[in-house]
mmCIF file of C-alpha atoms in Angstrom:
data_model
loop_
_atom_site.group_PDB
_atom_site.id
_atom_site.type_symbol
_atom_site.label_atom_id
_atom_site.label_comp_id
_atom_site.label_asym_id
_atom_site.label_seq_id
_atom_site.Cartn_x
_atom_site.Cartn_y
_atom_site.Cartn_z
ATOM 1 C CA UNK A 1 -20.906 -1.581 7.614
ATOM 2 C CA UNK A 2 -22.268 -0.523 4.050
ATOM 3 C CA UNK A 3 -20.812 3.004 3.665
ATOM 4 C CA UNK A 4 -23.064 5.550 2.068
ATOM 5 C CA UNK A 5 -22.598 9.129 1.913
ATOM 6 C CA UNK A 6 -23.848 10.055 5.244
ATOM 7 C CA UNK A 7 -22.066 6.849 6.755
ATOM 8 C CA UNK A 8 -18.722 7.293 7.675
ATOM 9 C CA UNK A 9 -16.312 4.192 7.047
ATOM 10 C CA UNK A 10 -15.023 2.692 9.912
ATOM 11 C CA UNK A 11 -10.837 2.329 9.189
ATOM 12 C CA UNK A 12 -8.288 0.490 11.561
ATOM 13 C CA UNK A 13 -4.620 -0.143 11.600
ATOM 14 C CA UNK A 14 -4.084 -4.249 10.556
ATOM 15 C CA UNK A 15 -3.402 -6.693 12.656
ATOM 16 C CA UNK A 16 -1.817 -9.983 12.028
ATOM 17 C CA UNK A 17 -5.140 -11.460 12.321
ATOM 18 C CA UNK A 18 -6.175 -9.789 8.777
ATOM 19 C CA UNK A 19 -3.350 -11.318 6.816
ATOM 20 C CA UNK A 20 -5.216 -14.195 5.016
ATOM 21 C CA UNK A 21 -7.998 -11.612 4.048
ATOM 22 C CA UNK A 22 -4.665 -8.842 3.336
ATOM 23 C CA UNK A 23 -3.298 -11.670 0.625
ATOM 24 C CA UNK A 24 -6.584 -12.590 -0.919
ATOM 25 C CA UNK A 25 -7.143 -8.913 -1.660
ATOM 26 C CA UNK A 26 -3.447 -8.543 -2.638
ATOM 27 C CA UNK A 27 -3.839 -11.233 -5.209
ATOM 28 C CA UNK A 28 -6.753 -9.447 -6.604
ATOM 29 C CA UNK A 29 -4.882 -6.651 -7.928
ATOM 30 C CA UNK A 30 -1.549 -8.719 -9.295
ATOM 31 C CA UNK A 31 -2.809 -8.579 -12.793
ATOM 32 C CA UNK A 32 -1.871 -11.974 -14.221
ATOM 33 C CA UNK A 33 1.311 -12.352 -12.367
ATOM 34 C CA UNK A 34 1.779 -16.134 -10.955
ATOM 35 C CA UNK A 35 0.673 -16.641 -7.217
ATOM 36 C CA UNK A 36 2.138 -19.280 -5.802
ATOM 37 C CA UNK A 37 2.105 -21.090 -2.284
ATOM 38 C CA UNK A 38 5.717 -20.141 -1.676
ATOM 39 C CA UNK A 39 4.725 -16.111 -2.433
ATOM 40 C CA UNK A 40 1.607 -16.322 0.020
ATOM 41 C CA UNK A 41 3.857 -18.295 2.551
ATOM 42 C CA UNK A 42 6.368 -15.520 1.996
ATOM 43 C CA UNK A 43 3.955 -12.474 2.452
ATOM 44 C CA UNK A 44 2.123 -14.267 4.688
ATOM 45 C CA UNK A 45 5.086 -14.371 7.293
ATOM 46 C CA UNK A 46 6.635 -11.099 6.172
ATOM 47 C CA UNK A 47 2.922 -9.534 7.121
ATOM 48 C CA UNK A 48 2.670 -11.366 10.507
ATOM 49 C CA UNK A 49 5.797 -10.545 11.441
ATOM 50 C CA UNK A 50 6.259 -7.188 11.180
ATOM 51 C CA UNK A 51 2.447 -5.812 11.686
ATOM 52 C CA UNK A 52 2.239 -3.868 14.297
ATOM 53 C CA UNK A 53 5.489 -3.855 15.114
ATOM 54 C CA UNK A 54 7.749 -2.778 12.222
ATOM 55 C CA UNK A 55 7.238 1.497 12.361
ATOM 56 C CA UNK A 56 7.764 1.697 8.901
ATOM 57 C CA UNK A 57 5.134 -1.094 7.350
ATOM 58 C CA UNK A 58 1.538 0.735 7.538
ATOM 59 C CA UNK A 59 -1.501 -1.072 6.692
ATOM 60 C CA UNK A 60 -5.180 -0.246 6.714
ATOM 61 C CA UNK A 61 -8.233 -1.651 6.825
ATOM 62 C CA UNK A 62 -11.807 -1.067 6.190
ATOM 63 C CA UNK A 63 -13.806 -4.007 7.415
ATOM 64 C CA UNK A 64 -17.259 -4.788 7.101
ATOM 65 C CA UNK A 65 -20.247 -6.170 9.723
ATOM 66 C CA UNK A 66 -19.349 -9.429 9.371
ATOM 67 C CA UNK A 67 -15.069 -9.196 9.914
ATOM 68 C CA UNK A 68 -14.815 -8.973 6.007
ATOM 69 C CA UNK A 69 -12.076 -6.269 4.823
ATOM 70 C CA UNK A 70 -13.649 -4.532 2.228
ATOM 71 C CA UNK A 71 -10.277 -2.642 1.313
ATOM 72 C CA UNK A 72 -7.165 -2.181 2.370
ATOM 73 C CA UNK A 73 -4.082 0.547 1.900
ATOM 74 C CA UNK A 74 -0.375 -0.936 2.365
ATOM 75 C CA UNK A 75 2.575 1.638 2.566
ATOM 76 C CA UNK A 76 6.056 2.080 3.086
ATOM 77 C CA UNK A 77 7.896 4.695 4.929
ATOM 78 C CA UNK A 78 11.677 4.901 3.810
ATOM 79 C CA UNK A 79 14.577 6.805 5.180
ATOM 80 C CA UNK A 80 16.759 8.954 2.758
ATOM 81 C CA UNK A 81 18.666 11.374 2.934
ATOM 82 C CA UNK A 82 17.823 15.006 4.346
ATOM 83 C CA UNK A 83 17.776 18.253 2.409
ATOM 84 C CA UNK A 84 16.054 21.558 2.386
ATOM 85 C CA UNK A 85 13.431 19.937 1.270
ATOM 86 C CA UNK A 86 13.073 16.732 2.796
ATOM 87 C CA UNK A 87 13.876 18.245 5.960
ATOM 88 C CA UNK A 88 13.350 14.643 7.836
ATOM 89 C CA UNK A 89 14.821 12.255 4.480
ATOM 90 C CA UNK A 90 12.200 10.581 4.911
ATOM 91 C CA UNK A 91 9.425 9.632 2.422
ATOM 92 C CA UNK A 92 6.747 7.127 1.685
ATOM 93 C CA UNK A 93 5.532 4.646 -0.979
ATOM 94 C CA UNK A 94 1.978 3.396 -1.812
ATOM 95 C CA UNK A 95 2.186 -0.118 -2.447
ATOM 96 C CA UNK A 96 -1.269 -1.038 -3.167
ATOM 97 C CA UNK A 97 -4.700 0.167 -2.394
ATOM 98 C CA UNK A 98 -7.519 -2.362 -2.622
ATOM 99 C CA UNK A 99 -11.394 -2.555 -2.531
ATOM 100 C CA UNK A 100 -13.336 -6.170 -2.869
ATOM 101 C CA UNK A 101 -15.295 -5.285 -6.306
ATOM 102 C CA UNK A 102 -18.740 -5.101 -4.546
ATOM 103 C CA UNK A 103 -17.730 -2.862 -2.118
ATOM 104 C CA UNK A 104 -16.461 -0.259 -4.567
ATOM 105 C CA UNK A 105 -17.623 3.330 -5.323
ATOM 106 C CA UNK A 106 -18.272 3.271 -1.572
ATOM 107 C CA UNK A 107 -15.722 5.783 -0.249
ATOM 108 C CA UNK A 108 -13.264 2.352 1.667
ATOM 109 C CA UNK A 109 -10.751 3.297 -0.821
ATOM 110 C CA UNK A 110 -10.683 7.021 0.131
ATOM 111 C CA UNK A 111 -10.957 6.274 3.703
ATOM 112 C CA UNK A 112 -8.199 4.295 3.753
ATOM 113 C CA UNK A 113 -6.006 6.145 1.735
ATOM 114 C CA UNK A 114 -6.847 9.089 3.843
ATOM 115 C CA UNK A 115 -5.512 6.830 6.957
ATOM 116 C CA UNK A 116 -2.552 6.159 5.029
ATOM 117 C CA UNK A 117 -1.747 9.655 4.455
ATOM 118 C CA UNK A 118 -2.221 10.237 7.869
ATOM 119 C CA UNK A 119 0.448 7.778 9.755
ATOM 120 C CA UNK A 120 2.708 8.889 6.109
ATOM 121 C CA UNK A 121 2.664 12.207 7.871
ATOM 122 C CA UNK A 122 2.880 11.411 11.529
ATOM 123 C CA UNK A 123 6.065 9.582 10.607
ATOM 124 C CA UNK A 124 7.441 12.589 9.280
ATOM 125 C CA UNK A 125 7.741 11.354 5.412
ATOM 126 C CA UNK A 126 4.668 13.496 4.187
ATOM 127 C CA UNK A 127 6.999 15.880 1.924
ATOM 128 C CA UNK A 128 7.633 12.694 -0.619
ATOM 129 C CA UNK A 129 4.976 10.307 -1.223
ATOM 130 C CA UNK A 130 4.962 8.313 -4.161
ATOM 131 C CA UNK A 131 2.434 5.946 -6.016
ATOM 132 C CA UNK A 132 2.076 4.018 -9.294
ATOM 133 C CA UNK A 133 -1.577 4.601 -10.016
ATOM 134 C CA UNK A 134 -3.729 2.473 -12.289
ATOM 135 C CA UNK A 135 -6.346 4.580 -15.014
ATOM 136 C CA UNK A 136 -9.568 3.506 -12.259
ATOM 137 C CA UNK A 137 -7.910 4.531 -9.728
ATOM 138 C CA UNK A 138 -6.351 7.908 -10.818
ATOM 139 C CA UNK A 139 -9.175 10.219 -10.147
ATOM 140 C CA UNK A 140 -9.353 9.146 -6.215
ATOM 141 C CA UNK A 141 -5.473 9.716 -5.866
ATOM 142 C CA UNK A 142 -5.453 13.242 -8.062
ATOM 143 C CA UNK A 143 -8.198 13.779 -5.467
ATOM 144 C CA UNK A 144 -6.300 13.639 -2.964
ATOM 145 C CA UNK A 145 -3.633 15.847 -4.229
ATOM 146 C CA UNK A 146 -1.296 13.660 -6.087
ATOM 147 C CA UNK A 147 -0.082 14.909 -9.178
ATOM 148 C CA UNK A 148 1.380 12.783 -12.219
ATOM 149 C CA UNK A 149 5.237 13.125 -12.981
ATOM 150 C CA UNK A 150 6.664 13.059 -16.288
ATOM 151 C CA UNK A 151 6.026 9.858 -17.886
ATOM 152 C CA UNK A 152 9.824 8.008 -18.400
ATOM 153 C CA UNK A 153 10.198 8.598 -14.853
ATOM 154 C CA UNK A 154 9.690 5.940 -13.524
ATOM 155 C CA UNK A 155 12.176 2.454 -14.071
ATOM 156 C CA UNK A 156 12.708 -0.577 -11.956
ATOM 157 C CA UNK A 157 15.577 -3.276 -12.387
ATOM 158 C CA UNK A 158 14.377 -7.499 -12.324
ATOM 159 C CA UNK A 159 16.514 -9.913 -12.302
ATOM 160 C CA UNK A 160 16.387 -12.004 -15.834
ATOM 161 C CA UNK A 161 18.204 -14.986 -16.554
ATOM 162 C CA UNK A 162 21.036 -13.109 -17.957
ATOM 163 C CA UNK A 163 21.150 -10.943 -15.046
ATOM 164 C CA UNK A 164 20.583 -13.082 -11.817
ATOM 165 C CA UNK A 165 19.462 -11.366 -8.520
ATOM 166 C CA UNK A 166 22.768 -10.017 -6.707
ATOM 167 C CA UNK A 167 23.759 -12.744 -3.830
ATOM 168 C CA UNK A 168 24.961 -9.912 -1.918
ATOM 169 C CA UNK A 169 29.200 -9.697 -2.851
ATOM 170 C CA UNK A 170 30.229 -8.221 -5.836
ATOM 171 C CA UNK A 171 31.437 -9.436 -8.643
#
């Protein structure tokens, strides 16, 4: 289907049938980083395993005439703790959002974030939902209400050579 403004896009939960097409567009947006056959095995498995079946994985597609997915929208719902206001502790994560290059400017990647919202909410984590956006794609998240956080906010912790990934006793 070729969206245009009076088209709406057609938007479905994955299925492990979509995987291979779910990893090709996943590579697209790794920005340099290696891809190897052992991270596609890896991914690939994780995704067929747990599609459709794991509550808290929630994938979207937008496919085209032919089968094609012309984007995607992969998220993560998390339990944490509860407060006033998380009243449920639980919130969500964006982990990518993804539109083949000709498809794009289209609406897929709104429609599919819009889906994403959607099962973010009806699984209760809609008062924390969090995203690293890139500069494109800033405008369609602030358009959907997102709002930036202080910059410095945001860290992560890799495992380097000096500081190996923890085999899971401590030290």
């Amino acid at each position: 289907m070729t969206a245009a403004a009076w088209e709406p896009v057609y938007v479905r939960a994955a299925v492990p049938g979509d995987v291979d097409q779910l990893l090709e567009l996943r590579v697209q947006v790794m920005a340099g980083e290696p891809v190897t056959q052992a991270w596609r095995d890896t991914l690939g498995q994780d995704l067929r395993e747990r599609l459709g079946v794991d509550p808290d994985l929630l994938v979207f597609v937008a496919p085209g005439d032919g089968g094609q997915l012309l984007a995607c929208a992969i998220g993560m719902a998390y339990h944490g703790y509860r407060s006033p206001r998380f009243e449920t502790g639980r919130w969500g994560r964006v982990l990518i959002v993804v539109t083949r290059p000709a498809a794009r400017r289209r609406g897929y990647a709104k429609a599919v974030m819009r889906a994403l919202l959607d099962a973010f909410d009806a699984a209760g984590c809609s008062a924390s939902i969090e995203l690293r956006a890139t500069d494109m794609a800033e405008p369609l998240y602030t358009g959907l209400g997102f709002t930036q956080v202080p910059s410095g906010s945001y860290m992560t912790l890799r495992p380097t050579p000096d500081r190996p990934p923890n085999q899971g006793g401590s030290p």
